[in-house]
Each structure stands twice: as structure tokens, then as C-alpha cells.
Tab-separated table of C-alpha atoms in Angstrom:
chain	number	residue	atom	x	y	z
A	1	UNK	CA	-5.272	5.337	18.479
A	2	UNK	CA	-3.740	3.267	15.750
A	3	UNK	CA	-2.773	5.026	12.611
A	4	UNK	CA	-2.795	3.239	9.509
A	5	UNK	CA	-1.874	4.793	6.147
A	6	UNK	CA	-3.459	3.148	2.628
A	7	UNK	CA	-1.143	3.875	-0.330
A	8	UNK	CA	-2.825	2.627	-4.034
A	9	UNK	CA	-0.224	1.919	-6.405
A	10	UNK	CA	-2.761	2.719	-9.460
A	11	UNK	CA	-2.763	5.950	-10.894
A	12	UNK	CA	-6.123	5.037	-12.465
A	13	UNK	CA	-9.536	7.034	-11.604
A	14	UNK	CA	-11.288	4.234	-11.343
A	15	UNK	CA	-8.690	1.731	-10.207
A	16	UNK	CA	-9.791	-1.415	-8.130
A	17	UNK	CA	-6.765	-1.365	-6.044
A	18	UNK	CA	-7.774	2.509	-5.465
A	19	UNK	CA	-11.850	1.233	-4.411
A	20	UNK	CA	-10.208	-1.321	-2.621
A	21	UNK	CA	-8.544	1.205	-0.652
A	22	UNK	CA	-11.014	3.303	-0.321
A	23	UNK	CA	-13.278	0.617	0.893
A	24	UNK	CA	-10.630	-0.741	3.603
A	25	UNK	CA	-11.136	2.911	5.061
A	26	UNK	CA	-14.995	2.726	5.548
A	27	UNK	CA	-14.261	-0.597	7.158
A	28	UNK	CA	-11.429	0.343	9.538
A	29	UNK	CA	-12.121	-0.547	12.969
A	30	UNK	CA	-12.803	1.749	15.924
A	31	UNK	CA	-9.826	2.781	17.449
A	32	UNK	CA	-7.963	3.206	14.165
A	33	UNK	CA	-7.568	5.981	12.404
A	34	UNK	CA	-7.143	5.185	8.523
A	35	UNK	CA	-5.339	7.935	5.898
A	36	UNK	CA	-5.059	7.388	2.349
A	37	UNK	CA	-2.409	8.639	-0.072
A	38	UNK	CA	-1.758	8.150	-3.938
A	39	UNK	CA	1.482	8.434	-6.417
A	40	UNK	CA	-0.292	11.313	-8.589
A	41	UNK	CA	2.760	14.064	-8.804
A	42	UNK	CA	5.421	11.413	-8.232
A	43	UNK	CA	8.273	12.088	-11.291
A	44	UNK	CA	10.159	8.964	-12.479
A	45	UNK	CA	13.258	8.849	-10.514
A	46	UNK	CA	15.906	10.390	-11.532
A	47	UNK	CA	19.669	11.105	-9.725
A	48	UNK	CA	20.456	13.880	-11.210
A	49	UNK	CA	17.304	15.627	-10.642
A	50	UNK	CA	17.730	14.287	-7.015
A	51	UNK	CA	21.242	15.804	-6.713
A	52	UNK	CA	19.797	19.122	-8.111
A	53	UNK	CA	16.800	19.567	-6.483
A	54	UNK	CA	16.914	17.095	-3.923
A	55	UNK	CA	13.287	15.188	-3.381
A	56	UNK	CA	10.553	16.378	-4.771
A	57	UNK	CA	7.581	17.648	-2.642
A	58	UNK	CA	5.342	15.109	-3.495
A	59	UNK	CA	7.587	12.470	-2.563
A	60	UNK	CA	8.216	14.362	0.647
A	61	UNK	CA	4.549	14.762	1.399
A	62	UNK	CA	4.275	10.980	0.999
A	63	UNK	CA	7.355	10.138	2.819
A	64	UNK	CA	5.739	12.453	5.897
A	65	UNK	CA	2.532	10.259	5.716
A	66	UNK	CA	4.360	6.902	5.963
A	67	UNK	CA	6.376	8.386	9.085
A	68	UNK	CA	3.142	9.714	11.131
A	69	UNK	CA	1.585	6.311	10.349
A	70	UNK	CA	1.894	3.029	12.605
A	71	UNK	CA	1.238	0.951	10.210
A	72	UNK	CA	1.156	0.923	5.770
A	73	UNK	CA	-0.555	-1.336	3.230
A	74	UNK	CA	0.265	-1.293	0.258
A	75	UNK	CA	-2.860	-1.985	-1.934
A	76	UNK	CA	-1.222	-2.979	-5.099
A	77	UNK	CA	-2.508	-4.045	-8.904
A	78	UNK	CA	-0.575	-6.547	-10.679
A	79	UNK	CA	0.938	-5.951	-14.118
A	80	UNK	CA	2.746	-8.432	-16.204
A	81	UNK	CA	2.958	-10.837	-13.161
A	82	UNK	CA	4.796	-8.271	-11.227
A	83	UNK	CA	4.812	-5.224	-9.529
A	84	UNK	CA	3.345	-1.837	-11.073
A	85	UNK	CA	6.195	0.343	-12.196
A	86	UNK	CA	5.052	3.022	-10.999
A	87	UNK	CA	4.511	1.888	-7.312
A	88	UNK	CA	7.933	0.445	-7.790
A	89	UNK	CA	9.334	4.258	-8.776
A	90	UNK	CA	7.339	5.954	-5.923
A	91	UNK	CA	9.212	3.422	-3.301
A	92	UNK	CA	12.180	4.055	-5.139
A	93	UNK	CA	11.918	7.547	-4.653
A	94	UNK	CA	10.742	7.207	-0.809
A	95	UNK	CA	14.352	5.836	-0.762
A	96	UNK	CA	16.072	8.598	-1.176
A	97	UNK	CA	17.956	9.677	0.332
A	98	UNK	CA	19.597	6.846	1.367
A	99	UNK	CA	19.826	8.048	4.950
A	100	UNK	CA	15.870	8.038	5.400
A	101	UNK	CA	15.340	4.546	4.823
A	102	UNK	CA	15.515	3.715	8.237
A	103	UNK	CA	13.146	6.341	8.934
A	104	UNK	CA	10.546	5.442	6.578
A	105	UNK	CA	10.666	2.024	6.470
A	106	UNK	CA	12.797	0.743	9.180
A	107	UNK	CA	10.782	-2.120	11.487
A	108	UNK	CA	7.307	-0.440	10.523
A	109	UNK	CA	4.825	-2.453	9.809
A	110	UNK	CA	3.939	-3.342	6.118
A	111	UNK	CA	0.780	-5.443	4.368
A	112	UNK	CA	0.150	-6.239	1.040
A	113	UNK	CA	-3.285	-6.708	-0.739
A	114	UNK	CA	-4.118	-5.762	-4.203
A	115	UNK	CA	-7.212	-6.590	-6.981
A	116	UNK	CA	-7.209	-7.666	-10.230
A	117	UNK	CA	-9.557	-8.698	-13.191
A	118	UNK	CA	-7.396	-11.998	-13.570
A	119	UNK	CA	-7.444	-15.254	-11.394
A	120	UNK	CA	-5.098	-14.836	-8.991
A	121	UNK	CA	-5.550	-11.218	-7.186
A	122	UNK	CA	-2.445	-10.080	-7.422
A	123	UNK	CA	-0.320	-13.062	-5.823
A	124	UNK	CA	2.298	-12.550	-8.089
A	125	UNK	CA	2.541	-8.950	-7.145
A	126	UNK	CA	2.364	-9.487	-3.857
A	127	UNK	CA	5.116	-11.687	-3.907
A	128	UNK	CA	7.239	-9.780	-5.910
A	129	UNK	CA	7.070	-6.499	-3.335
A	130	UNK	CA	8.584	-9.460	-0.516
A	131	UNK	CA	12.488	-8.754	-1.447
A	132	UNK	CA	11.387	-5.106	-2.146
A	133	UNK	CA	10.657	-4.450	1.847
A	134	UNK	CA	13.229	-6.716	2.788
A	135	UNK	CA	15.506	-4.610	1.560
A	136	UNK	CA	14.152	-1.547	2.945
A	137	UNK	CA	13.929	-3.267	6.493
A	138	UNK	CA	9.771	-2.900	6.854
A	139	UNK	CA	8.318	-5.339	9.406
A	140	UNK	CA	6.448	-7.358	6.757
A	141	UNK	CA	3.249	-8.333	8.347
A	142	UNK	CA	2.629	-11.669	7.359
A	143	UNK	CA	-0.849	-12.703	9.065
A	144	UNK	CA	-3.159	-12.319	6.160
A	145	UNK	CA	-2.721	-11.578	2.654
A	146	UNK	CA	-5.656	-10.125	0.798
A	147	UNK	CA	-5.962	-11.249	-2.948
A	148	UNK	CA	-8.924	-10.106	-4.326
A	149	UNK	CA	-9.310	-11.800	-7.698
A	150	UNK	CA	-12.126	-11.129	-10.854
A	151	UNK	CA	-12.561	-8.005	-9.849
A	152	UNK	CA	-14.352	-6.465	-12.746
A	153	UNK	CA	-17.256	-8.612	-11.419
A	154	UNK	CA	-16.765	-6.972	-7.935
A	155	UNK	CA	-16.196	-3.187	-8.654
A	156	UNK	CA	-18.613	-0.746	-10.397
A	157	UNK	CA	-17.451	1.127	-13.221
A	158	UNK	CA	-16.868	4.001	-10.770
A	159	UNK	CA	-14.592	1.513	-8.854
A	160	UNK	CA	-16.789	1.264	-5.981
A	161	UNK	CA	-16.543	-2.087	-4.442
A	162	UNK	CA	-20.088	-3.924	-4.490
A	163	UNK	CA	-19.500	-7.194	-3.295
A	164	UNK	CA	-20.295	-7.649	0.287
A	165	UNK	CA	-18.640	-11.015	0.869
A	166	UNK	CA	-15.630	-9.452	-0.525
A	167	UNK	CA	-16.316	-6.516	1.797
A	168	UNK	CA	-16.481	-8.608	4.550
A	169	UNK	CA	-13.027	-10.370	3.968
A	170	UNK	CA	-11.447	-6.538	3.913
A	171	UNK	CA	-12.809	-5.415	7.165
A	172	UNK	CA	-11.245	-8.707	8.697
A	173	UNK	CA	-7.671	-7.808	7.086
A	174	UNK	CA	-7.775	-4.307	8.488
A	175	UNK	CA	-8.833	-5.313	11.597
A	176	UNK	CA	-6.160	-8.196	11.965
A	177	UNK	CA	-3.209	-5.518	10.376
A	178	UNK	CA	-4.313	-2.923	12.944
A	179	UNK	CA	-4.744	-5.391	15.634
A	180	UNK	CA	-0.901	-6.632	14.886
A	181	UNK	CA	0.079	-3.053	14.365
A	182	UNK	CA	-1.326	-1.942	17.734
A	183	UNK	CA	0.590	-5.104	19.654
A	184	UNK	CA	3.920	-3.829	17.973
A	185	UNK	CA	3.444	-0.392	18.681
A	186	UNK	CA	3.316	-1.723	22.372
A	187	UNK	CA	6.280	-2.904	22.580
């Protein structure tokens, strides 16, 4: 069984990268079991509260996700031609400390997809998350990217994704990221 974990980087009810996600686990292949997670409860980052309290429990429940998973995409909105900062704080957080990187992100595999009401689906985004999980050492799978672009014509207002062609294109990029995920996990 390949384990794949969906994290949206929206904190947004009706987000499209959250129905995105959502939608990439009704289309997960057999043979792969596909968990979700969010960034609601994640604080802005903060060292002193770190050195205090140590990580929060939400961050912690998060990081313990990412480590029972095989594989992670990150399903991540664009803002300002960059990434979201508040996906940006939760990763900063999963960081920390600085001796868990290597547990959390260390040669696991990573993909990136992400909606947006603009042209380009996220590209922009995307790219900007590259030096991100370079730095963190994640195995950056780099097969397919899934942009999903005008996606207020695509989502209902409940973000529920209607469009089947765009459907269709999901359920091939989970199946290729779990496919690649399950070859890794071989070795």
C-alpha cells in the first residue's frame, strides 16, 4: 500500500486548492491510500515561542502525517506570483527543529499542483516552492506538474470541482506521483 498525504495550503472554506485536494482523493488509485491535512491551528512562527514551548501540537500532528506518508503534494494557491504565506509559515514551522528536517523531508517524495482563478494555475507558485524543498532535501518529483488554471469556471461555489476533463487530468497526476512514489519506496 502506498501512502500519500494531500496538504492544501488555503485556509479558505471553499478554497480551490482545498476541492482540488479533495478531489485528488476520490481519484486516488487502488493500492494507494490517500490522507489529507490542512494548516488550520498553525501559529505564525515564532522562536521564542519555539524556545518556550517548543512546537506546537498542530505542527506536530502535521509533522506526524508527513512522516507516516510515502509520498506529499503540496496542492498550493498562488498569491502575488508566489507562494501563500501561510503555506510558507506552516513549512517553516515543520522545520523546526532543525534536527527533524531530515526526518520530515529528507529524500521523500514531494509534488506540486495548485488552482487558481488567473491564467497560469499557479506556475509561479509552483516554481517558487522549487528552492523551498531543495533546501529541505525532499525528493522533488518532477514527472508532472498539475496547473489548473480559471478555476472559478471549474469549481462550484462550495469548491467542489465540476469539470470532468479537469478531473480526468488529476486522476492521471495521482496515479503517475503514486506510481513514482511506489518505485522509490522499492528501492
Amino acid at each position: 500500500m502506498t501512502k500519500l498525504l494531500g496538504i492544501s495550503g488555503s485556509l479558505r472554506r471553499a478554497s480551490f486548492n482545498t476541492g482540488l485536494l479533495n478531489a485528488a482523493k476520490a481519484v486516488a488509485p487502488e493500492g494507494v491510500e490517500f490522507d489529507t491535512a490542512t494548516l488550520h491551528g498553525i501559529p505564525l512562527y515564532d522562536g521564542d515561542v519555539e524556545a518556550e514551548s517548543g512546537v506546537p501540537a498542530p505542527v506536530e500532528a502535521l509533522k506526524q502525517k508527513i512522516i507516516a506518508a510515502n509520498g506529499v503534494i503540496l496542492f498550493t494557491p498562488e498569491y502575488n506570483n508566489s507562494v501563500p504565506g501561510v503555506f510558507k509559515n506552516a513549512i517553516d514551522w515543520l522545520s523546526r527543529p532543525a534536527a527533524d528536517i531530515r526526518k520530515v523531508f529528507g529524500g521523500r517524495p514531494f509534488a506540486l499542483a495548485g488552482a487558481s482563478p488567473g491564467n497560469f494555475g499557479t506556475i509561479l507558485s509552483q516554481n517558487a516552492w522549487l528552492s523551498v524543498m531543495r533546501t529541505l532535501g525532499a525528493e522533488l518529483w518532477s514527472g508532472k506538474r498539475l496547473m489548473v488554471p480559471k478555476a472559478a469556471t471549474l469549481f462550484d461555489g462550495q469548491g467542489q470541482l465540476t469539470d470532468e476533463q479537469t478531473r480526468e487530468r488529476l486522476r492521471g497526476f495521482v496515479k503517475a506521483f503514486a506510481d513514482y512514489v511506489a518505485a522509490v519506496k522499492a528501492y
